[in-house]
Amino acid sequence: MASLKDLRTRINSVKSTQKITRAMQMVAASKLRRAQDAVEAARPYAQRMERMLGSLGSSMLERDGAPLLLVGTGKQETHLVVVATGERGLCGAFNSSIARAARGDIRALLADGKKVKILCVGRKGRDVLRREFGSLIIETIELVGIRRISFADAQPIAVRILDMFAAGEFDVCTLYFNRFKSVISQILTRRQLIPASLPEVGAGTAPDLGDAIYDYEPEEEEILAELLPRNLSVQVFQALLENAASEQGSRMSAMDNATRNAGDMIDGLTMFYNRSRQAQITSELIEIISGAEALQ
Amino acid sequence: MADKIAFELVSPDRLLVSQDVDMVVIPGTEGDFGVLVGHQPMISTVRPGILEVQNAGAEPRRIFVNGGFAEVTGDRCAVMTEEAIPVADLKRADLEQRIRDAEEDIQNARSDLERHLVDLRLGTLREMLQVAA
């Protein structure tokens, strides 16, 4: 049986762990608020871009000579999988859920005889995928030390993807990230970047123009050719923001759990400690009393 | 007085300007155009240049935009750009320094990607310098 001193050390060490997890939870909570604000702030731009793309793209789809970014290369041979994860662990299932989904899909693609290339954003995803698909990872973009993700952080990723597409290195590009729904729920999302998935143009999303139709200046094709690459950057940017918020949310609830578990553990250990102490005192008393009785 | 048009200037990071104004002059790719309320709905690309927001009784606000798109729908006008800086904040000496830095970065760039990005940046800076006072 553990001695009382051992128990005391254990209780103390659990207590200091609890302090750390509680601090991490609070840090995550404040970061989460900022990350959520950033997601909110980025929404107007993305919404407008989506609306424009919706009205432009749907009319372009039926025509010949539509941009490749919109219609794709017509092949499905090589897939580029962009896995956006966090840079740090201790955030519950955040990183592993993304990595698991990506891994499952990559396996399925490989089994279908497709070629797969992986672009990792964030090193946690790379760490997991490297074991199984080390040779398929073409690049890892790390976002270490970036406090607040800005558009300038997303752009290099988008430019890299576009450059590769222009060089014909892949046909389909899918982005994996977690969409932030609430602190306890982050939704794993696969978003197809190339060919661009057009937003649904339903009633209510399109502005009411009456009978009027848009004038385009310059031609629709040219606008679309400019719009699509930017849209890609925006999609990447949004994914990164959602990811950042999800990571903090996930970490917050993970650390909340950890703090609670540590509390339970401390309670249990303290109870055990007190019982052992009581038992020791009792047995010492018995020894003294029986010793005294033997002398009489 | 005529009705106003709801003008919005948005960057990917946030909504920069949202106000009712008399007229906006947008540097379109095929020439500047002014937008008043009731304008024919249109979508246009925007070249890097100066956007001017005019309001009766106030100095026009001049804002440098780094290209983008403009969407006009009757009573609304939204301009989407990646970067917007009030012209008054552009300082010639500062810009020249940044251009020199960027040129150096191009020399030192390790990869094509990096060079490509700095090149984009440099283009923007040069445009800024042109309009800077």
Short mmCIF file of C-alpha atoms in Angstrom, two decimals:
data_model
loop_
_atom_site.label_atom_id
_atom_site.label_comp_id
_atom_site.label_asym_id
_atom_site.label_seq_id
_atom_site.Cartn_x
_atom_site.Cartn_y
_atom_site.Cartn_z
CA MET A 1 0.00 0.00 0.00
CA ALA A 2 1.11 3.49 -0.80
CA SER A 3 2.41 5.38 2.18
CA LEU A 4 0.74 8.58 3.33
CA LYS A 5 3.59 10.62 1.99
CA ASP A 6 3.21 9.08 -1.48
CA LEU A 7 -0.47 9.90 -1.41
CA ARG A 8 0.22 13.48 -0.46
CA THR A 9 2.64 13.90 -3.35
CA ARG A 10 0.14 12.43 -5.75
CA ILE A 11 -2.62 14.72 -4.58
CA ASN A 12 -0.34 17.68 -4.99
CA SER A 13 0.71 16.72 -8.46
CA VAL A 14 -2.90 16.26 -9.56
CA LYS A 15 -3.67 19.64 -8.06
CA SER A 16 -0.99 21.35 -10.10
CA THR A 17 -2.19 19.58 -13.23
CA GLN A 18 -5.62 20.88 -12.50
CA LYS A 19 -4.28 24.38 -12.21
CA ILE A 20 -2.70 24.07 -15.62
CA THR A 21 -5.79 22.69 -17.30
CA ARG A 22 -7.94 25.36 -15.73
CA ALA A 23 -5.59 28.07 -16.95
CA MET A 24 -5.60 26.55 -20.44
CA GLN A 25 -9.35 26.47 -20.42
CA MET A 26 -9.54 30.14 -19.58
CA VAL A 27 -6.97 31.08 -22.18
CA ALA A 28 -8.87 29.06 -24.77
CA ALA A 29 -12.10 30.79 -23.78
CA SER A 30 -10.69 34.24 -24.39
CA LYS A 31 -9.02 33.20 -27.62
CA LEU A 32 -12.25 31.63 -28.71
CA ARG A 33 -14.07 34.88 -28.35
CA ARG A 34 -11.54 36.61 -30.56
CA ALA A 35 -11.62 33.82 -33.10
CA GLN A 36 -15.40 33.94 -33.22
CA ASP A 37 -15.32 37.67 -33.80
CA ALA A 38 -12.93 37.13 -36.67
CA VAL A 39 -15.25 34.58 -38.23
CA GLU A 40 -18.15 36.98 -37.90
CA ALA A 41 -16.17 39.85 -39.35
CA ALA A 42 -15.15 37.84 -42.38
CA ARG A 43 -18.67 36.79 -43.19
CA PRO A 44 -19.88 39.87 -45.17
CA TYR A 45 -17.11 39.54 -47.73
CA ALA A 46 -17.63 35.84 -48.21
CA GLN A 47 -21.38 36.22 -48.50
CA ARG A 48 -21.14 38.87 -51.18
CA MET A 49 -18.56 36.94 -53.08
CA GLU A 50 -20.72 33.85 -52.94
CA ARG A 51 -23.69 35.77 -54.21
CA MET A 52 -21.76 37.20 -57.12
CA LEU A 53 -20.28 33.86 -57.93
CA GLY A 54 -23.70 32.30 -57.76
CA SER A 55 -25.26 34.67 -60.25
CA LEU A 56 -22.25 34.63 -62.57
CA GLY A 57 -21.31 31.02 -62.34
CA SER A 58 -24.66 29.43 -62.98
CA SER A 59 -25.03 31.26 -66.26
CA MET A 60 -21.52 30.30 -67.28
CA LEU A 61 -21.81 26.60 -66.58
CA GLU A 62 -23.81 25.84 -69.69
CA ARG A 63 -21.44 27.65 -71.98
CA ASP A 64 -18.33 26.41 -73.67
CA GLY A 65 -14.99 27.75 -72.62
CA ALA A 66 -15.95 28.21 -69.00
CA PRO A 67 -12.88 28.61 -66.79
CA LEU A 68 -11.24 25.38 -65.71
CA LEU A 69 -11.39 26.42 -62.08
CA LEU A 70 -15.16 26.25 -62.36
CA VAL A 71 -15.69 23.16 -64.46
CA GLY A 72 -12.52 21.27 -63.65
CA THR A 73 -10.24 19.49 -66.06
CA GLY A 74 -12.87 16.92 -66.86
CA LYS A 75 -10.78 14.25 -65.21
CA GLN A 76 -10.84 12.82 -61.72
CA GLU A 77 -7.40 11.28 -61.81
CA THR A 78 -5.29 13.16 -59.32
CA HIS A 79 -6.72 14.49 -56.12
CA LEU A 80 -5.17 17.17 -54.01
CA VAL A 81 -6.18 16.83 -50.40
CA VAL A 82 -5.65 19.93 -48.31
CA VAL A 83 -5.74 19.06 -44.65
CA ALA A 84 -6.08 22.05 -42.38
CA THR A 85 -5.42 21.26 -38.74
CA GLY A 86 -4.09 23.04 -35.71
CA GLU A 87 -0.53 23.53 -34.61
CA ARG A 88 -0.97 22.26 -31.09
CA GLY A 89 -2.46 19.33 -29.34
CA LEU A 90 -4.47 19.16 -26.14
CA CYS A 91 -7.63 20.16 -27.88
CA GLY A 92 -9.76 17.06 -27.70
CA ALA A 93 -10.67 15.36 -30.92
CA PHE A 94 -10.13 18.47 -33.02
CA ASN A 95 -7.03 17.41 -34.92
CA SER A 96 -7.70 13.72 -34.93
CA SER A 97 -11.19 14.02 -36.37
CA ILE A 98 -9.88 15.95 -39.35
CA ALA A 99 -6.96 13.60 -39.82
CA ARG A 100 -9.16 10.55 -39.50
CA ALA A 101 -11.62 11.76 -42.13
CA ALA A 102 -8.81 12.70 -44.49
CA ARG A 103 -7.11 9.37 -43.94
CA GLY A 104 -10.29 7.43 -44.65
CA ASP A 105 -10.94 9.36 -47.84
CA ILE A 106 -7.36 9.07 -49.02
CA ARG A 107 -7.47 5.32 -48.51
CA ALA A 108 -10.69 5.12 -50.50
CA LEU A 109 -9.20 7.20 -53.31
CA LEU A 110 -6.05 5.11 -53.42
CA ALA A 111 -8.13 1.95 -53.46
CA ASP A 112 -9.96 3.37 -56.47
CA GLY A 113 -6.63 3.68 -58.21
CA LYS A 114 -6.56 7.48 -58.09
CA LYS A 115 -3.46 9.46 -57.42
CA VAL A 116 -3.41 11.52 -54.26
CA LYS A 117 -1.31 14.46 -53.23
CA ILE A 118 -1.49 15.92 -49.78
CA LEU A 119 -0.95 19.50 -48.74
CA CYS A 120 -0.88 19.91 -45.00
CA VAL A 121 -1.73 23.16 -43.32
CA GLY A 122 -0.74 22.93 -39.70
CA ARG A 123 1.67 20.37 -38.42
CA LYS A 124 -0.66 18.22 -36.36
CA GLY A 125 -2.29 16.84 -39.48
CA ARG A 126 1.08 16.16 -41.03
CA ASP A 127 2.27 14.29 -37.95
CA VAL A 128 -0.65 11.89 -38.22
CA LEU A 129 -0.68 11.47 -41.99
CA ARG A 130 3.06 11.16 -42.35
CA ARG A 131 3.06 7.69 -40.87
CA GLU A 132 0.83 6.22 -43.51
CA PHE A 133 1.17 8.52 -46.50
CA GLY A 134 4.58 10.08 -45.96
CA SER A 135 5.51 9.96 -49.64
CA LEU A 136 2.27 11.62 -50.74
CA ILE A 137 2.72 14.78 -48.69
CA ILE A 138 4.08 17.38 -51.03
CA GLU A 139 4.26 20.26 -48.65
CA THR A 140 3.39 21.42 -45.18
CA ILE A 141 2.48 24.99 -44.52
CA GLU A 142 2.87 25.84 -40.88
CA LEU A 143 1.03 28.61 -39.18
CA VAL A 144 3.05 28.55 -36.00
CA GLY A 145 3.09 31.71 -33.97
CA ILE A 146 0.29 33.44 -35.82
CA ARG A 147 -1.98 34.93 -33.23
CA ARG A 148 -4.67 36.23 -35.46
CA ILE A 149 -5.12 34.74 -38.87
CA SER A 150 -5.24 37.41 -41.52
CA PHE A 151 -6.06 37.19 -45.16
CA ALA A 152 -2.35 37.46 -45.92
CA ASP A 153 -1.85 34.09 -44.18
CA ALA A 154 -4.43 32.38 -46.33
CA GLN A 155 -3.22 33.79 -49.60
CA PRO A 156 0.04 31.86 -49.92
CA ILE A 157 -1.91 28.64 -49.52
CA ALA A 158 -4.38 29.63 -52.19
CA VAL A 159 -1.62 30.80 -54.52
CA ARG A 160 0.18 27.52 -54.04
CA ILE A 161 -2.96 25.56 -54.90
CA LEU A 162 -3.63 27.72 -57.95
CA ASP A 163 -0.05 27.40 -59.17
CA MET A 164 -0.26 23.66 -58.91
CA PHE A 165 -3.56 23.59 -60.71
CA ALA A 166 -2.22 25.78 -63.47
CA ALA A 167 0.70 23.38 -63.83
CA GLY A 168 -1.78 20.53 -64.19
CA GLU A 169 -0.60 18.74 -61.10
CA PHE A 170 -4.05 17.71 -59.96
CA ASP A 171 -7.67 17.59 -61.12
CA VAL A 172 -9.73 17.86 -57.99
CA CYS A 173 -8.94 19.72 -54.80
CA THR A 174 -10.72 19.17 -51.52
CA LEU A 175 -10.20 21.05 -48.29
CA TYR A 176 -10.69 19.44 -44.89
CA PHE A 177 -11.40 21.53 -41.84
CA ASN A 178 -13.70 21.81 -38.86
CA ARG A 179 -16.59 24.20 -39.05
CA PHE A 180 -17.35 25.91 -35.79
CA LYS A 181 -20.89 25.36 -34.63
CA SER A 182 -20.60 25.73 -30.89
CA VAL A 183 -18.11 25.08 -28.14
CA ILE A 184 -19.16 21.48 -27.86
CA SER A 185 -19.80 20.82 -31.50
CA GLN A 186 -17.47 21.28 -34.41
CA ILE A 187 -18.51 19.88 -37.71
CA LEU A 188 -15.98 18.21 -39.92
CA THR A 189 -16.33 19.72 -43.35
CA ARG A 190 -15.04 18.67 -46.74
CA ARG A 191 -15.16 21.50 -49.18
CA GLN A 192 -14.38 21.01 -52.80
CA LEU A 193 -12.30 23.94 -53.97
CA ILE A 194 -11.59 22.89 -57.52
CA PRO A 195 -13.76 22.57 -59.51
CA ALA A 196 -15.51 25.29 -57.57
CA SER A 197 -18.73 24.21 -55.95
CA LEU A 198 -21.30 26.83 -56.73
CA PRO A 199 -23.46 28.09 -53.92
CA GLU A 200 -27.14 27.40 -54.29
CA VAL A 201 -28.82 30.42 -55.74
CA GLY A 202 -32.16 30.20 -54.08
CA ALA A 203 -34.83 32.74 -53.42
CA GLY A 204 -33.78 35.19 -50.79
CA THR A 205 -30.06 35.01 -51.42
CA ALA A 206 -30.12 36.87 -54.70
CA PRO A 207 -30.96 40.54 -54.49
CA ASP A 208 -34.29 41.46 -55.95
CA LEU A 209 -33.58 43.28 -59.15
CA GLY A 210 -37.07 43.28 -60.55
CA ASP A 211 -36.77 42.67 -64.26
CA ALA A 212 -33.32 44.15 -64.49
CA ILE A 213 -30.29 42.03 -65.08
CA TYR A 214 -26.73 42.82 -64.22
CA ASP A 215 -24.52 44.73 -66.55
CA TYR A 216 -21.09 43.22 -66.63
CA GLU A 217 -17.98 45.26 -67.06
CA PRO A 218 -15.81 43.80 -68.49
CA GLU A 219 -17.33 40.61 -69.90
CA GLU A 220 -18.66 37.89 -67.64
CA GLU A 221 -15.82 35.56 -68.58
CA GLU A 222 -13.21 38.06 -67.49
CA ILE A 223 -14.91 38.84 -64.23
CA LEU A 224 -15.27 35.19 -63.50
CA ALA A 225 -11.63 34.58 -64.30
CA GLU A 226 -10.73 37.12 -61.63
CA LEU A 227 -13.41 36.09 -59.23
CA LEU A 228 -12.58 32.40 -59.05
CA PRO A 229 -9.00 32.66 -57.79
CA ARG A 230 -10.06 35.22 -55.21
CA ASN A 231 -12.93 33.07 -54.20
CA LEU A 232 -10.46 30.28 -53.55
CA SER A 233 -8.40 32.52 -51.28
CA VAL A 234 -11.52 33.54 -49.44
CA GLN A 235 -12.61 29.94 -49.02
CA VAL A 236 -9.22 29.01 -47.62
CA PHE A 237 -9.28 32.05 -45.37
CA GLN A 238 -12.71 31.21 -44.07
CA ALA A 239 -11.73 27.63 -43.46
CA LEU A 240 -8.72 28.77 -41.45
CA LEU A 241 -10.84 31.09 -39.36
CA GLU A 242 -13.46 28.43 -38.72
CA ASN A 243 -10.68 26.06 -37.87
CA ALA A 244 -9.12 28.48 -35.41
CA ALA A 245 -12.43 28.99 -33.65
CA SER A 246 -13.09 25.26 -33.60
CA GLU A 247 -9.68 24.53 -32.19
CA GLN A 248 -10.16 26.92 -29.32
CA GLY A 249 -13.69 25.70 -28.69
CA SER A 250 -12.56 22.13 -28.71
CA ARG A 251 -9.65 22.89 -26.43
CA MET A 252 -11.90 24.76 -24.07
CA SER A 253 -14.26 21.84 -23.60
CA ALA A 254 -11.42 19.33 -23.46
CA MET A 255 -9.71 21.35 -20.73
CA ASP A 256 -12.99 21.79 -18.91
CA ASN A 257 -13.33 18.01 -18.83
CA ALA A 258 -9.75 17.60 -17.74
CA THR A 259 -10.23 20.06 -14.90
CA ARG A 260 -13.33 18.22 -13.76
CA ASN A 261 -11.60 14.87 -13.95
CA ALA A 262 -8.69 16.19 -11.94
CA GLY A 263 -11.17 17.43 -9.34
CA ASP A 264 -12.78 13.98 -9.12
CA MET A 265 -9.39 12.40 -8.81
CA ILE A 266 -8.36 14.77 -6.04
CA ASP A 267 -11.59 13.99 -4.17
CA GLY A 268 -10.99 10.26 -4.47
CA LEU A 269 -7.36 10.49 -3.44
CA THR A 270 -8.17 12.74 -0.49
CA MET A 271 -10.80 10.33 0.72
CA PHE A 272 -8.34 7.46 0.43
CA TYR A 273 -5.65 9.52 2.16
CA ASN A 274 -7.93 10.33 5.10
CA ARG A 275 -9.05 6.75 5.45
CA SER A 276 -5.48 5.47 5.48
CA ARG A 277 -4.52 8.09 8.00
CA GLN A 278 -7.44 7.10 10.20
CA ALA A 279 -6.52 3.43 9.86
CA GLN A 280 -2.95 4.18 10.83
CA ILE A 281 -3.99 6.14 13.91
CA THR A 282 -6.40 3.40 14.93
CA SER A 283 -3.79 0.71 14.58
CA GLU A 284 -1.26 2.80 16.52
CA LEU A 285 -3.81 3.29 19.30
CA ILE A 286 -4.52 -0.43 19.45
CA GLU A 287 -0.81 -1.09 19.70
CA ILE A 288 -0.40 1.36 22.57
CA ILE A 289 -3.47 0.09 24.45
CA SER A 290 -2.54 -3.55 24.04
CA GLY A 291 1.02 -2.73 25.11
CA ALA A 292 -0.28 -1.00 28.24
CA GLU A 293 -2.60 -3.87 29.02
CA ALA A 294 0.22 -6.37 28.76
CA LEU A 295 2.11 -4.47 31.45
CA GLN A 296 -0.73 -4.69 33.99
CA MET B 1 -32.19 66.32 -51.78
CA ALA B 2 -31.83 63.12 -53.68
CA ASP B 3 -31.92 59.75 -51.98
CA LYS B 4 -28.71 58.19 -50.85
CA ILE B 5 -27.15 54.93 -51.82
CA ALA B 6 -26.10 52.36 -49.24
CA PHE B 7 -22.40 51.97 -49.76
CA GLU B 8 -20.33 49.16 -48.32
CA LEU B 9 -16.63 48.57 -48.51
CA VAL B 10 -15.67 45.08 -47.46
CA SER B 11 -12.33 43.38 -47.08
CA PRO B 12 -11.91 39.69 -46.31
CA ASP B 13 -11.11 40.57 -42.71
CA ARG B 14 -14.02 42.83 -41.99
CA LEU B 15 -16.60 45.31 -43.09
CA LEU B 16 -14.67 48.55 -43.49
CA VAL B 17 -17.28 51.10 -44.40
CA SER B 18 -21.03 50.90 -44.32
CA GLN B 19 -22.87 54.14 -44.75
CA ASP B 20 -25.40 55.97 -46.87
CA VAL B 21 -23.70 58.30 -49.30
CA ASP B 22 -24.56 60.54 -52.23
CA MET B 23 -22.15 59.12 -54.73
CA VAL B 24 -19.28 56.71 -54.99
CA VAL B 25 -16.66 56.95 -57.71
CA ILE B 26 -15.21 53.54 -58.37
CA PRO B 27 -12.01 52.88 -60.33
CA GLY B 28 -13.38 50.21 -62.63
CA THR B 29 -11.12 48.17 -64.87
CA GLU B 30 -12.63 49.85 -67.91
CA GLY B 31 -12.58 53.33 -66.45
CA ASP B 32 -13.84 55.15 -63.42
CA PHE B 33 -17.55 55.29 -62.90
CA GLY B 34 -19.75 57.09 -60.44
CA VAL B 35 -22.61 55.32 -58.77
CA LEU B 36 -25.71 57.19 -57.66
CA VAL B 37 -28.87 55.74 -56.26
CA GLY B 38 -30.94 53.95 -58.88
CA HIS B 39 -27.92 52.93 -60.90
CA GLN B 40 -28.40 50.09 -63.35
CA PRO B 41 -27.47 46.84 -61.60
CA MET B 42 -23.97 45.88 -62.57
CA ILE B 43 -20.95 43.86 -61.59
CA SER B 44 -17.55 45.20 -62.42
CA THR B 45 -13.98 44.44 -61.64
CA VAL B 46 -12.03 47.15 -59.90
CA ARG B 47 -8.46 48.08 -60.70
CA PRO B 48 -6.03 49.29 -58.04
CA GLY B 49 -6.74 52.97 -57.64
CA ILE B 50 -8.63 55.55 -55.70
CA LEU B 51 -12.19 55.16 -54.64
CA GLU B 52 -13.97 58.36 -53.82
CA VAL B 53 -16.92 58.61 -51.48
CA GLN B 54 -18.87 61.83 -51.83
CA ASN B 55 -21.33 63.18 -49.38
CA ALA B 56 -22.97 66.57 -49.44
CA GLY B 57 -21.50 68.90 -46.87
CA ALA B 58 -18.43 66.77 -46.26
CA GLU B 59 -15.01 66.43 -47.78
CA PRO B 60 -14.94 63.51 -50.19
CA ARG B 61 -13.20 60.50 -48.65
CA ARG B 62 -10.49 59.13 -50.87
CA ILE B 63 -9.55 55.53 -50.26
CA PHE B 64 -6.94 53.49 -52.06
CA VAL B 65 -8.21 50.04 -53.02
CA ASN B 66 -6.09 47.19 -54.20
CA GLY B 67 -8.42 46.00 -56.94
CA GLY B 68 -11.43 43.80 -56.41
CA PHE B 69 -15.05 43.81 -57.43
CA ALA B 70 -18.00 46.14 -57.29
CA GLU B 71 -21.59 45.07 -57.22
CA VAL B 72 -24.30 47.63 -57.77
CA THR B 73 -27.94 46.87 -57.22
CA GLY B 74 -30.21 49.90 -57.45
CA ASP B 75 -30.06 51.16 -53.90
CA ARG B 76 -26.91 49.39 -52.79
CA CYS B 77 -23.31 49.42 -53.84
CA ALA B 78 -20.81 46.97 -52.44
CA VAL B 79 -17.12 47.11 -53.17
CA MET B 80 -15.01 44.11 -52.28
CA THR B 81 -11.32 44.58 -52.02
CA GLU B 82 -8.44 42.87 -50.34
CA GLU B 83 -6.82 46.01 -49.11
CA ALA B 84 -8.11 49.51 -48.53
CA ILE B 85 -6.16 52.42 -47.11
CA PRO B 86 -7.27 56.04 -46.85
CA VAL B 87 -5.15 58.05 -49.27
CA ALA B 88 -4.23 60.44 -46.48
CA ASP B 89 -2.46 57.58 -44.71
CA LEU B 90 -0.18 56.81 -47.62
CA LYS B 91 3.23 58.31 -47.05
CA ARG B 92 5.63 58.57 -49.93
CA ALA B 93 8.82 57.98 -47.95
CA ASP B 94 7.30 55.04 -46.12
CA LEU B 95 6.14 53.46 -49.37
CA GLU B 96 9.50 53.92 -51.04
CA GLN B 97 11.14 52.17 -48.13
CA ARG B 98 8.70 49.29 -48.37
CA ILE B 99 9.25 48.99 -52.10
CA ARG B 100 12.99 48.78 -51.54
CA ASP B 101 12.40 46.10 -48.90
CA ALA B 102 10.19 44.15 -51.25
CA GLU B 103 12.75 44.38 -54.06
CA GLU B 104 15.34 42.99 -51.70
CA ASP B 105 12.98 40.21 -50.70
CA ILE B 106 12.60 39.22 -54.33
CA GLN B 107 16.37 38.88 -54.61
CA ASN B 108 16.46 36.73 -51.51
CA ALA B 109 13.36 34.66 -52.19
CA ARG B 110 14.06 30.99 -51.79
CA SER B 111 11.15 29.56 -53.73
CA ASP B 112 9.04 30.49 -56.72
CA LEU B 113 6.04 30.75 -54.48
CA GLU B 114 7.72 33.27 -52.26
CA ARG B 115 8.90 35.28 -55.24
CA HIS B 116 5.43 35.23 -56.70
CA LEU B 117 3.91 36.55 -53.48
CA VAL B 118 6.44 39.31 -53.03
CA ASP B 119 5.92 40.27 -56.65
CA LEU B 120 2.21 40.71 -56.05
CA ARG B 121 2.99 42.80 -53.01
CA LEU B 122 5.41 44.93 -54.96
CA GLY B 123 2.79 45.64 -57.61
CA THR B 124 0.40 46.92 -54.97
CA LEU B 125 3.05 49.09 -53.38
CA ARG B 126 3.93 50.68 -56.72
CA GLU B 127 0.27 51.44 -57.35
CA MET B 128 0.09 53.03 -53.92
CA LEU B 129 3.13 55.15 -54.60
CA GLN B 130 1.52 56.50 -57.75
CA VAL B 131 -1.45 57.88 -55.90
CA ALA B 132 0.39 58.94 -52.76
CA ALA B 133 0.67 62.64 -52.21
#
